[in-house]
Amino acid sequence: MLTVNGLSKAARITPDAVRHYVRIGLLVPSRDPKNGYRLFDDEALKRARFIRRAKGLGFTLQDIQTIFSYADNGRSPCPEVRAIIQQRIAENRAGVMEQGELLERMEDALERWKSMPDGEPDGDEICHLIESVPLAR
Amino acid sequence: MLTVNGLSKAARITPDAVRHYVRIGLLVPSRDPKNGYRLFDDEALKRARFIRRAKGLGFTLQDIQTIFSYADNGRSPCPEVRAIIQQRIAENRAGVMEQGELLERMEDALERWKSMPDGEPDGDEICHLIESVPLAR
DNA sequence: TCCTTGCCTGTGTGCGGCACCCAGGTTCTA
DNA sequence: TAGAACCTGGGTGCCGCACACAGGCAAGGA
């Protein structure tokens, strides 16, 4: 049986993360009757490692909850897992696109600003560099 | 003088965002003594539009606070603005890289899973699809 | 035996940038 | 004069933790 620290080392996650997972119900420890410490069995270790893996694949903690509840009810989570990851891939692609466009705008701005002087405050504009940038959308 | 809704339309941001900016001190309204309504002058409108622009360039609200405080003290924010955007560009590049790597892992996993059957719960593994993925790092 | 060190506990707050909801007061429109 | 549409403050929720506080408990050395 492992304590929070023990589990955190065995599963290579922080102790704070372990406590967080317990709080939201992802991990369910037993308690040491002597002192109230959280105690984790092998099943919990397996779960903690699973969480690490799944997070590394872009699953949210909510997704992982869902997966666990399938497994707990004796049903295969695999079809859900396939569906979820397709969803997350789509979101991630959209996110990367968006960030990429932002990055481009930032780089364009910085480039354009190279040939512009710093402005002095004149009560009319706040920062002419930023105000020189065309509005997105 | 504009109310929350008026300002939100003139600056093309949501009323909730306007209230949020007031709460964190980015916009400072006067008050209608009759009813306590927030009232925004032209200066506030200019600021609200500036916020929209700056956010579109990747500046955080904190960054914008900083920029305003320069302007309010009669100093040019431009050097800071150049420094901040370089910082944000670096962060964004790192973020895009990270997300890109995640996306790749997700796509690889989905691809690999195409030739794998759904598992049935056996009390030993939670989801063999996820557990078949090598641990990142 | 006492002291230190290093675990552990619960609870609460903070991060970013809002979105949404509630209950109630006010103002505009038909 | 009624109802719609606005306004107010205050609170909560999102995501995934990180950090802090105050205190309890365990194991070691001097």
mmCIF file of C-alpha atoms (C1' of nucleotides) in Angstrom:
data_model
loop_
_atom_site.group_PDB
_atom_site.id
_atom_site.type_symbol
_atom_site.label_atom_id
_atom_site.label_comp_id
_atom_site.label_asym_id
_atom_site.label_seq_id
_atom_site.Cartn_x
_atom_site.Cartn_y
_atom_site.Cartn_z
ATOM 1 C CA MET A 1 0.000 0.000 0.000
ATOM 2 C CA LEU A 2 1.320 3.415 -0.978
ATOM 3 C CA THR A 3 0.869 6.851 0.533
ATOM 4 C CA VAL A 4 0.442 9.981 -1.543
ATOM 5 C CA ASN A 5 4.153 10.478 -1.851
ATOM 6 C CA GLY A 6 4.783 6.843 -2.614
ATOM 7 C CA LEU A 7 2.168 6.781 -5.317
ATOM 8 C CA SER A 8 3.401 10.039 -6.774
ATOM 9 C CA LYS A 9 6.860 8.563 -7.164
ATOM 10 C CA ALA A 10 5.667 5.213 -8.483
ATOM 11 C CA ALA A 11 3.429 6.838 -11.061
ATOM 12 C CA ARG A 12 5.704 9.811 -11.737
ATOM 13 C CA ILE A 13 3.195 12.536 -11.039
ATOM 14 C CA THR A 14 3.330 15.245 -8.387
ATOM 15 C CA PRO A 15 1.805 14.721 -4.952
ATOM 16 C CA ASP A 16 -0.445 17.699 -5.623
ATOM 17 C CA ALA A 17 -1.745 16.014 -8.731
ATOM 18 C CA VAL A 18 -2.457 12.850 -6.745
ATOM 19 C CA ARG A 19 -4.460 14.824 -4.211
ATOM 20 C CA HIS A 20 -6.229 16.602 -7.039
ATOM 21 C CA TYR A 21 -7.234 13.306 -8.643
ATOM 22 C CA VAL A 22 -8.560 12.082 -5.322
ATOM 23 C CA ARG A 23 -10.544 15.279 -4.863
ATOM 24 C CA ILE A 24 -12.284 14.941 -8.210
ATOM 25 C CA GLY A 25 -12.856 11.234 -7.742
ATOM 26 C CA LEU A 26 -10.405 9.866 -10.301
ATOM 27 C CA LEU A 27 -8.553 7.947 -7.615
ATOM 28 C CA VAL A 28 -10.259 6.480 -4.566
ATOM 29 C CA PRO A 29 -7.895 5.682 -1.701
ATOM 30 C CA SER A 30 -8.614 3.701 1.403
ATOM 31 C CA ARG A 31 -7.605 5.243 4.716
ATOM 32 C CA ASP A 32 -5.151 4.196 7.345
ATOM 33 C CA PRO A 33 -7.330 3.975 10.457
ATOM 34 C CA LYS A 34 -4.381 4.940 12.641
ATOM 35 C CA ASN A 35 -3.806 8.371 11.130
ATOM 36 C CA GLY A 36 -6.222 8.993 8.276
ATOM 37 C CA TYR A 37 -3.508 8.858 5.628
ATOM 38 C CA ARG A 38 -4.601 8.019 2.095
ATOM 39 C CA LEU A 39 -3.548 4.525 1.076
ATOM 40 C CA PHE A 40 -3.382 3.379 -2.508
ATOM 41 C CA ASP A 41 -3.380 -0.224 -3.677
ATOM 42 C CA ASP A 42 -2.042 -1.716 -6.888
ATOM 43 C CA GLU A 43 -5.263 -0.961 -8.686
ATOM 44 C CA ALA A 44 -4.840 2.720 -7.853
ATOM 45 C CA LEU A 45 -1.259 2.624 -9.068
ATOM 46 C CA LYS A 46 -2.437 1.112 -12.322
ATOM 47 C CA ARG A 47 -4.986 3.880 -12.604
ATOM 48 C CA ALA A 48 -2.500 6.610 -11.825
ATOM 49 C CA ARG A 49 -0.189 5.333 -14.524
ATOM 50 C CA PHE A 50 -3.118 5.111 -16.887
ATOM 51 C CA ILE A 51 -3.983 8.729 -16.177
ATOM 52 C CA ARG A 52 -0.451 9.776 -17.030
ATOM 53 C CA ARG A 53 -0.550 7.897 -20.279
ATOM 54 C CA ALA A 54 -3.977 9.158 -21.246
ATOM 55 C CA LYS A 55 -3.121 12.758 -20.427
ATOM 56 C CA GLY A 56 -0.047 12.415 -22.580
ATOM 57 C CA LEU A 57 -2.380 11.506 -25.428
ATOM 58 C CA GLY A 58 -4.520 14.593 -24.970
ATOM 59 C CA PHE A 59 -7.369 13.098 -22.972
ATOM 60 C CA THR A 60 -8.860 15.426 -20.382
ATOM 61 C CA LEU A 61 -9.464 14.318 -16.821
ATOM 62 C CA GLN A 62 -13.156 14.302 -17.653
ATOM 63 C CA ASP A 63 -12.482 11.944 -20.540
ATOM 64 C CA ILE A 64 -10.554 9.702 -18.191
ATOM 65 C CA GLN A 65 -13.450 9.737 -15.728
ATOM 66 C CA THR A 66 -15.678 8.549 -18.531
ATOM 67 C CA ILE A 67 -13.253 5.796 -19.481
ATOM 68 C CA PHE A 68 -13.007 4.607 -15.880
ATOM 69 C CA SER A 69 -16.756 4.516 -15.475
ATOM 70 C CA TYR A 70 -17.016 2.273 -18.516
ATOM 71 C CA ALA A 71 -14.376 -0.031 -17.124
ATOM 72 C CA ASP A 72 -15.978 -0.006 -13.687
ATOM 73 C CA ASN A 73 -19.260 -1.127 -15.173
ATOM 74 C CA GLY A 74 -17.652 -3.996 -17.028
ATOM 75 C CA ARG A 75 -18.042 -2.414 -20.444
ATOM 76 C CA SER A 76 -15.208 -1.852 -22.884
ATOM 77 C CA PRO A 77 -14.228 1.813 -23.059
ATOM 78 C CA CYS A 78 -12.465 1.317 -26.391
ATOM 79 C CA PRO A 79 -15.181 2.590 -28.735
ATOM 80 C CA GLU A 80 -15.535 5.722 -26.602
ATOM 81 C CA VAL A 81 -11.785 6.127 -26.540
ATOM 82 C CA ARG A 82 -11.646 6.116 -30.312
ATOM 83 C CA ALA A 83 -14.464 8.637 -30.509
ATOM 84 C CA ILE A 84 -12.971 10.947 -27.916
ATOM 85 C CA ILE A 85 -9.546 11.048 -29.456
ATOM 86 C CA GLN A 86 -10.981 11.963 -32.825
ATOM 87 C CA GLN A 87 -12.774 14.818 -31.139
ATOM 88 C CA ARG A 88 -9.630 15.953 -29.341
ATOM 89 C CA ILE A 89 -7.589 15.697 -32.512
ATOM 90 C CA ALA A 90 -10.042 17.973 -34.273
ATOM 91 C CA GLU A 91 -9.899 20.468 -31.427
ATOM 92 C CA ASN A 92 -6.141 20.339 -31.340
ATOM 93 C CA ARG A 93 -5.880 20.903 -35.068
ATOM 94 C CA ALA A 94 -8.124 23.944 -34.734
ATOM 95 C CA GLY A 95 -6.066 25.178 -31.800
ATOM 96 C CA VAL A 96 -2.789 24.788 -33.642
ATOM 97 C CA MET A 97 -4.202 26.660 -36.624
ATOM 98 C CA GLU A 98 -5.438 29.480 -34.456
ATOM 99 C CA GLN A 99 -2.165 29.752 -32.552
ATOM 100 C CA GLY A 100 -0.258 29.635 -35.793
ATOM 101 C CA GLU A 101 -2.262 32.523 -37.182
ATOM 102 C CA LEU A 102 -1.733 34.500 -34.008
ATOM 103 C CA LEU A 103 1.979 33.787 -34.168
ATOM 104 C CA GLU A 104 2.055 35.036 -37.733
ATOM 105 C CA ARG A 105 0.287 38.244 -36.789
ATOM 106 C CA MET A 106 2.725 38.768 -33.940
ATOM 107 C CA GLU A 107 5.746 38.198 -36.120
ATOM 108 C CA ASP A 108 4.374 40.467 -38.835
ATOM 109 C CA ALA A 109 3.796 43.191 -36.282
ATOM 110 C CA LEU A 110 7.261 42.899 -34.792
ATOM 111 C CA GLU A 111 8.764 43.043 -38.251
ATOM 112 C CA ARG A 112 6.784 46.097 -39.251
ATOM 113 C CA TRP A 113 7.712 47.830 -36.004
ATOM 114 C CA LYS A 114 11.402 47.511 -36.786
ATOM 115 C CA SER A 115 11.160 50.468 -39.116
ATOM 116 C CA MET A 116 9.002 52.521 -36.772
ATOM 117 C CA PRO A 117 10.250 54.841 -34.051
ATOM 118 C CA ASP A 118 8.992 54.714 -30.494
ATOM 119 C CA GLY A 119 6.226 57.244 -30.048
ATOM 120 C CA GLU A 120 6.059 59.849 -27.339
ATOM 121 C CA PRO A 121 2.850 60.221 -25.345
ATOM 122 C CA ASP A 122 0.661 62.861 -26.930
ATOM 123 C CA GLY A 123 -2.643 62.238 -25.234
ATOM 124 C CA ASP A 124 -4.088 61.113 -28.527
ATOM 125 C CA GLU A 125 -2.786 57.618 -28.937
ATOM 126 C CA ILE A 126 -1.713 55.058 -26.391
ATOM 127 C CA CYS A 127 0.885 53.186 -28.402
ATOM 128 C CA HIS A 128 1.075 53.926 -32.089
ATOM 129 C CA LEU A 129 2.834 50.614 -32.714
ATOM 130 C CA ILE A 130 -0.178 48.625 -31.599
ATOM 131 C CA GLU A 131 -2.606 51.094 -33.081
ATOM 132 C CA SER A 132 -0.924 50.717 -36.464
ATOM 133 C CA VAL A 133 -1.971 47.077 -36.627
ATOM 134 C CA PRO A 134 -5.063 46.314 -38.684
ATOM 135 C CA LEU A 135 -7.911 44.784 -36.712
ATOM 136 C CA ALA A 136 -8.327 41.049 -37.044
ATOM 137 C CA ARG A 137 -11.771 40.197 -38.451
ATOM 138 C CA MET B 1 -21.108 59.004 -22.624
ATOM 139 C CA LEU B 2 -21.731 55.319 -23.128
ATOM 140 C CA THR B 3 -23.192 52.670 -20.870
ATOM 141 C CA VAL B 4 -21.830 49.145 -20.694
ATOM 142 C CA ASN B 5 -23.903 47.991 -23.607
ATOM 143 C CA GLY B 6 -23.109 51.050 -25.664
ATOM 144 C CA LEU B 7 -19.403 50.656 -25.106
ATOM 145 C CA SER B 8 -19.571 46.962 -25.838
ATOM 146 C CA LYS B 9 -21.133 47.676 -29.213
ATOM 147 C CA ALA B 10 -18.838 50.568 -30.058
ATOM 148 C CA ALA B 11 -15.727 48.578 -29.218
ATOM 149 C CA ARG B 12 -17.084 45.232 -30.429
ATOM 150 C CA ILE B 13 -16.543 43.312 -27.234
ATOM 151 C CA THR B 14 -19.116 41.613 -25.044
ATOM 152 C CA PRO B 15 -20.778 43.422 -22.143
ATOM 153 C CA ASP B 16 -19.364 40.760 -19.821
ATOM 154 C CA ALA B 17 -15.885 41.544 -21.047
ATOM 155 C CA VAL B 18 -16.480 45.247 -20.401
ATOM 156 C CA ARG B 19 -17.544 44.503 -16.835
ATOM 157 C CA HIS B 20 -14.572 42.232 -16.444
ATOM 158 C CA TYR B 21 -12.185 44.948 -17.581
ATOM 159 C CA VAL B 22 -13.750 47.356 -15.121
ATOM 160 C CA ARG B 23 -13.429 44.811 -12.326
ATOM 161 C CA ILE B 24 -9.707 44.340 -12.918
ATOM 162 C CA GLY B 25 -9.125 48.045 -13.368
ATOM 163 C CA LEU B 26 -8.399 48.140 -17.087
ATOM 164 C CA LEU B 27 -11.314 50.491 -17.665
ATOM 165 C CA VAL B 28 -12.396 53.086 -15.128
ATOM 166 C CA PRO B 29 -15.921 54.375 -15.641
ATOM 167 C CA SER B 30 -17.565 57.306 -14.003
ATOM 168 C CA ARG B 31 -20.969 56.755 -12.484
ATOM 169 C CA ASP B 32 -24.343 58.211 -13.246
ATOM 170 C CA PRO B 33 -25.336 59.732 -9.894
ATOM 171 C CA LYS B 34 -29.003 59.103 -10.673
ATOM 172 C CA ASN B 35 -28.770 55.331 -10.882
ATOM 173 C CA GLY B 36 -25.188 54.195 -10.394
ATOM 174 C CA TYR B 37 -24.789 53.066 -14.000
ATOM 175 C CA ARG B 38 -21.265 52.892 -15.367
ATOM 176 C CA LEU B 39 -20.554 55.673 -17.846
ATOM 177 C CA PHE B 40 -17.669 55.591 -20.310
ATOM 178 C CA ASP B 41 -16.185 58.587 -22.077
ATOM 179 C CA ASP B 42 -14.289 58.769 -25.352
ATOM 180 C CA GLU B 43 -11.041 57.998 -23.599
ATOM 181 C CA ALA B 44 -12.534 54.740 -22.313
ATOM 182 C CA LEU B 45 -13.764 53.891 -25.790
ATOM 183 C CA LYS B 46 -10.267 54.453 -27.132
ATOM 184 C CA ARG B 47 -8.923 52.168 -24.442
ATOM 185 C CA ALA B 48 -11.499 49.489 -25.088
ATOM 186 C CA ARG B 49 -10.613 49.462 -28.762
ATOM 187 C CA PHE B 50 -6.939 49.374 -27.848
ATOM 188 C CA ILE B 51 -7.560 46.354 -25.649
ATOM 189 C CA ARG B 52 -9.228 44.536 -28.523
ATOM 190 C CA ARG B 53 -6.326 45.279 -30.813
ATOM 191 C CA ALA B 54 -3.682 44.339 -28.286
ATOM 192 C CA LYS B 55 -5.419 41.105 -27.361
ATOM 193 C CA GLY B 56 -5.557 40.246 -31.044
ATOM 194 C CA LEU B 57 -1.788 40.575 -31.053
ATOM 195 C CA GLY B 58 -1.319 38.172 -28.163
ATOM 196 C CA PHE B 59 -0.910 40.655 -25.342
ATOM 197 C CA THR B 60 -2.396 39.539 -22.052
ATOM 198 C CA LEU B 61 -4.629 41.781 -20.000
ATOM 199 C CA GLN B 62 -1.726 42.124 -17.577
ATOM 200 C CA ASP B 63 0.486 43.301 -20.414
ATOM 201 C CA ILE B 64 -2.155 45.837 -21.344
ATOM 202 C CA GLN B 65 -2.304 47.035 -17.732
ATOM 203 C CA THR B 66 1.417 47.618 -17.897
ATOM 204 C CA ILE B 67 1.125 49.503 -21.160
ATOM 205 C CA PHE B 68 -1.638 51.718 -19.763
ATOM 206 C CA SER B 69 0.348 52.533 -16.674
ATOM 207 C CA TYR B 70 3.234 53.711 -18.837
ATOM 208 C CA ALA B 71 0.906 55.874 -20.859
ATOM 209 C CA ASP B 72 -0.779 57.200 -17.720
ATOM 210 C CA ASN B 73 2.548 58.301 -16.331
ATOM 211 C CA GLY B 74 3.452 60.148 -19.512
ATOM 212 C CA ARG B 75 6.104 57.657 -20.563
ATOM 213 C CA SER B 76 6.190 55.918 -23.911
ATOM 214 C CA PRO B 77 5.153 52.266 -23.614
ATOM 215 C CA CYS B 78 6.732 51.399 -26.967
ATOM 216 C CA PRO B 79 10.013 49.892 -25.715
ATOM 217 C CA GLU B 80 8.071 47.705 -23.291
ATOM 218 C CA VAL B 81 5.673 46.742 -26.036
ATOM 219 C CA ARG B 82 8.520 45.534 -28.206
ATOM 220 C CA ALA B 83 9.984 43.567 -25.320
ATOM 221 C CA ILE B 84 6.697 41.993 -24.343
ATOM 222 C CA ILE B 85 5.790 40.863 -27.815
ATOM 223 C CA GLN B 86 9.139 39.177 -28.232
ATOM 224 C CA GLN B 87 8.479 37.325 -25.023
ATOM 225 C CA ARG B 88 4.985 36.341 -26.144
ATOM 226 C CA ILE B 89 6.259 35.251 -29.531
ATOM 227 C CA ALA B 90 8.760 32.956 -27.857
ATOM 228 C CA GLU B 91 6.068 31.495 -25.627
ATOM 229 C CA ASN B 92 3.720 31.041 -28.536
ATOM 230 C CA ARG B 93 6.368 29.298 -30.589
ATOM 231 C CA ALA B 94 7.009 26.909 -27.720
ATOM 232 C CA GLY B 95 3.285 26.346 -27.318
ATOM 233 C CA VAL B 96 2.783 25.624 -30.997
ATOM 234 C CA MET B 97 5.659 23.161 -30.950
ATOM 235 C CA GLU B 98 4.283 21.386 -27.916
ATOM 236 C CA GLN B 99 0.776 21.198 -29.326
ATOM 237 C CA GLY B 100 2.151 20.001 -32.618
ATOM 238 C CA GLU B 101 3.983 17.167 -30.913
ATOM 239 C CA LEU B 102 0.877 16.242 -28.977
ATOM 240 C CA LEU B 103 -1.144 16.266 -32.177
ATOM 241 C CA GLU B 104 1.378 13.968 -33.790
ATOM 242 C CA ARG B 105 1.208 11.537 -30.882
ATOM 243 C CA MET B 106 -2.571 11.557 -31.073
ATOM 244 C CA GLU B 107 -2.627 10.937 -34.785
ATOM 245 C CA ASP B 108 -0.049 8.159 -34.484
ATOM 246 C CA ALA B 109 -2.111 6.501 -31.780
ATOM 247 C CA LEU B 110 -5.336 6.711 -33.747
ATOM 248 C CA GLU B 111 -3.586 5.247 -36.766
ATOM 249 C CA ARG B 112 -2.123 2.389 -34.799
ATOM 250 C CA TRP B 113 -5.465 1.648 -33.201
ATOM 251 C CA LYS B 114 -7.053 1.107 -36.601
ATOM 252 C CA SER B 115 -5.566 -2.374 -36.747
ATOM 253 C CA MET B 116 -6.407 -3.207 -33.149
ATOM 254 C CA PRO B 117 -9.658 -4.703 -31.883
ATOM 255 C CA ASP B 118 -11.630 -3.269 -29.027
ATOM 256 C CA GLY B 119 -10.700 -5.032 -25.838
ATOM 257 C CA GLU B 120 -13.103 -6.607 -23.420
ATOM 258 C CA PRO B 121 -12.753 -5.819 -19.716
ATOM 259 C CA ASP B 122 -10.606 -8.454 -18.060
ATOM 260 C CA GLY B 123 -9.805 -6.814 -14.765
ATOM 261 C CA ASP B 124 -6.202 -6.565 -15.778
ATOM 262 C CA GLU B 125 -6.118 -3.631 -18.119
ATOM 263 C CA ILE B 126 -8.338 -0.580 -18.370
ATOM 264 C CA CYS B 127 -8.053 0.110 -22.069
ATOM 265 C CA HIS B 128 -5.421 -1.776 -23.993
ATOM 266 C CA LEU B 129 -5.491 0.836 -26.753
ATOM 267 C CA ILE B 130 -4.209 3.537 -24.430
ATOM 268 C CA GLU B 131 -1.972 1.150 -22.573
ATOM 269 C CA SER B 132 -0.298 0.157 -25.839
ATOM 270 C CA VAL B 133 1.031 3.674 -26.256
ATOM 271 C CA PRO B 134 4.633 4.235 -25.215
ATOM 272 C CA LEU B 135 5.063 6.752 -22.434
ATOM 273 C CA ALA B 136 6.123 10.203 -23.493
ATOM 274 C CA ARG B 137 9.449 11.203 -22.003
ATOM 275 C "C1'" DT C 1 14.164 12.395 26.139
ATOM 276 C "C1'" DC C 2 13.957 15.916 23.247
ATOM 277 C "C1'" DC C 3 14.631 17.915 18.681
ATOM 278 C "C1'" DT C 4 14.652 18.047 13.972
ATOM 279 C "C1'" DT C 5 13.187 16.694 9.584
ATOM 280 C "C1'" DG C 6 9.892 15.292 6.614
ATOM 281 C "C1'" DC C 7 6.073 13.218 5.838
ATOM 282 C "C1'" DC C 8 0.889 13.618 6.159
ATOM 283 C "C1'" DT C 9 -3.969 16.040 6.757
ATOM 284 C "C1'" DG C 10 -7.940 19.393 5.189
ATOM 285 C "C1'" DT C 11 -9.106 23.659 3.404
ATOM 286 C "C1'" DG C 12 -8.684 27.565 0.742
ATOM 287 C "C1'" DT C 13 -6.855 30.512 -2.927
ATOM 288 C "C1'" DG C 14 -4.852 31.676 -7.401
ATOM 289 C "C1'" DC C 15 -4.045 31.397 -12.341
ATOM 290 C "C1'" DG C 16 -6.685 33.666 -17.451
ATOM 291 C "C1'" DG C 17 -10.414 35.548 -19.459
ATOM 292 C "C1'" DC C 18 -14.263 35.689 -19.399
ATOM 293 C "C1'" DA C 19 -19.470 33.389 -19.438
ATOM 294 C "C1'" DC C 20 -23.413 32.687 -17.086
ATOM 295 C "C1'" DC C 21 -26.839 33.121 -13.449
ATOM 296 C "C1'" DC C 22 -29.509 35.309 -9.766
ATOM 297 C "C1'" DA C 23 -32.476 38.835 -7.737
ATOM 298 C "C1'" DG C 24 -33.801 43.046 -8.021
ATOM 299 C "C1'" DG C 25 -33.939 48.065 -9.707
ATOM 300 C "C1'" DT C 26 -34.394 51.251 -13.919
ATOM 301 C "C1'" DT C 27 -35.436 52.954 -18.381
ATOM 302 C "C1'" DC C 28 -37.285 52.793 -22.904
ATOM 303 C "C1'" DT C 29 -41.001 51.466 -26.164
ATOM 304 C "C1'" DA C 30 -45.770 50.312 -27.755
ATOM 305 C "C1'" DT D 1 -49.394 50.975 -18.227
ATOM 306 C "C1'" DA D 2 -47.257 46.953 -19.247
ATOM 307 C "C1'" DG D 3 -43.519 44.469 -20.844
ATOM 308 C "C1'" DA D 4 -39.024 44.332 -22.886
ATOM 309 C "C1'" DA D 5 -34.596 45.466 -22.439
ATOM 310 C "C1'" DC D 6 -31.383 47.426 -20.002
ATOM 311 C "C1'" DC D 7 -28.636 48.127 -15.556
ATOM 312 C "C1'" DT D 8 -26.528 46.743 -10.735
ATOM 313 C "C1'" DG D 9 -23.506 43.667 -7.491
ATOM 314 C "C1'" DG D 10 -22.092 39.349 -6.321
ATOM 315 C "C1'" DG D 11 -21.326 34.698 -6.994
ATOM 316 C "C1'" DT D 12 -19.907 30.411 -9.524
ATOM 317 C "C1'" DG D 13 -17.742 27.634 -13.202
ATOM 318 C "C1'" DC D 14 -14.233 26.360 -16.520
ATOM 319 C "C1'" DC D 15 -9.113 23.505 -16.583
ATOM 320 C "C1'" DG D 16 -5.435 21.259 -14.065
ATOM 321 C "C1'" DC D 17 -3.214 21.755 -10.978
ATOM 322 C "C1'" DA D 18 0.339 24.748 -7.709
ATOM 323 C "C1'" DC D 19 0.994 26.793 -3.551
ATOM 324 C "C1'" DA D 20 0.183 28.202 1.166
ATOM 325 C "C1'" DC D 21 -1.386 27.650 5.970
ATOM 326 C "C1'" DA D 22 -1.759 25.442 10.300
ATOM 327 C "C1'" DG D 23 -1.385 21.601 12.522
ATOM 328 C "C1'" DG D 24 -0.733 16.213 13.394
ATOM 329 C "C1'" DC D 25 2.298 12.271 13.155
ATOM 330 C "C1'" DA D 26 6.598 9.212 12.359
ATOM 331 C "C1'" DA D 27 11.333 8.127 12.495
ATOM 332 C "C1'" DG D 28 15.936 9.376 13.179
ATOM 333 C "C1'" DG D 29 19.960 11.253 15.843
ATOM 334 C "C1'" DA D 30 22.321 13.646 20.106
#
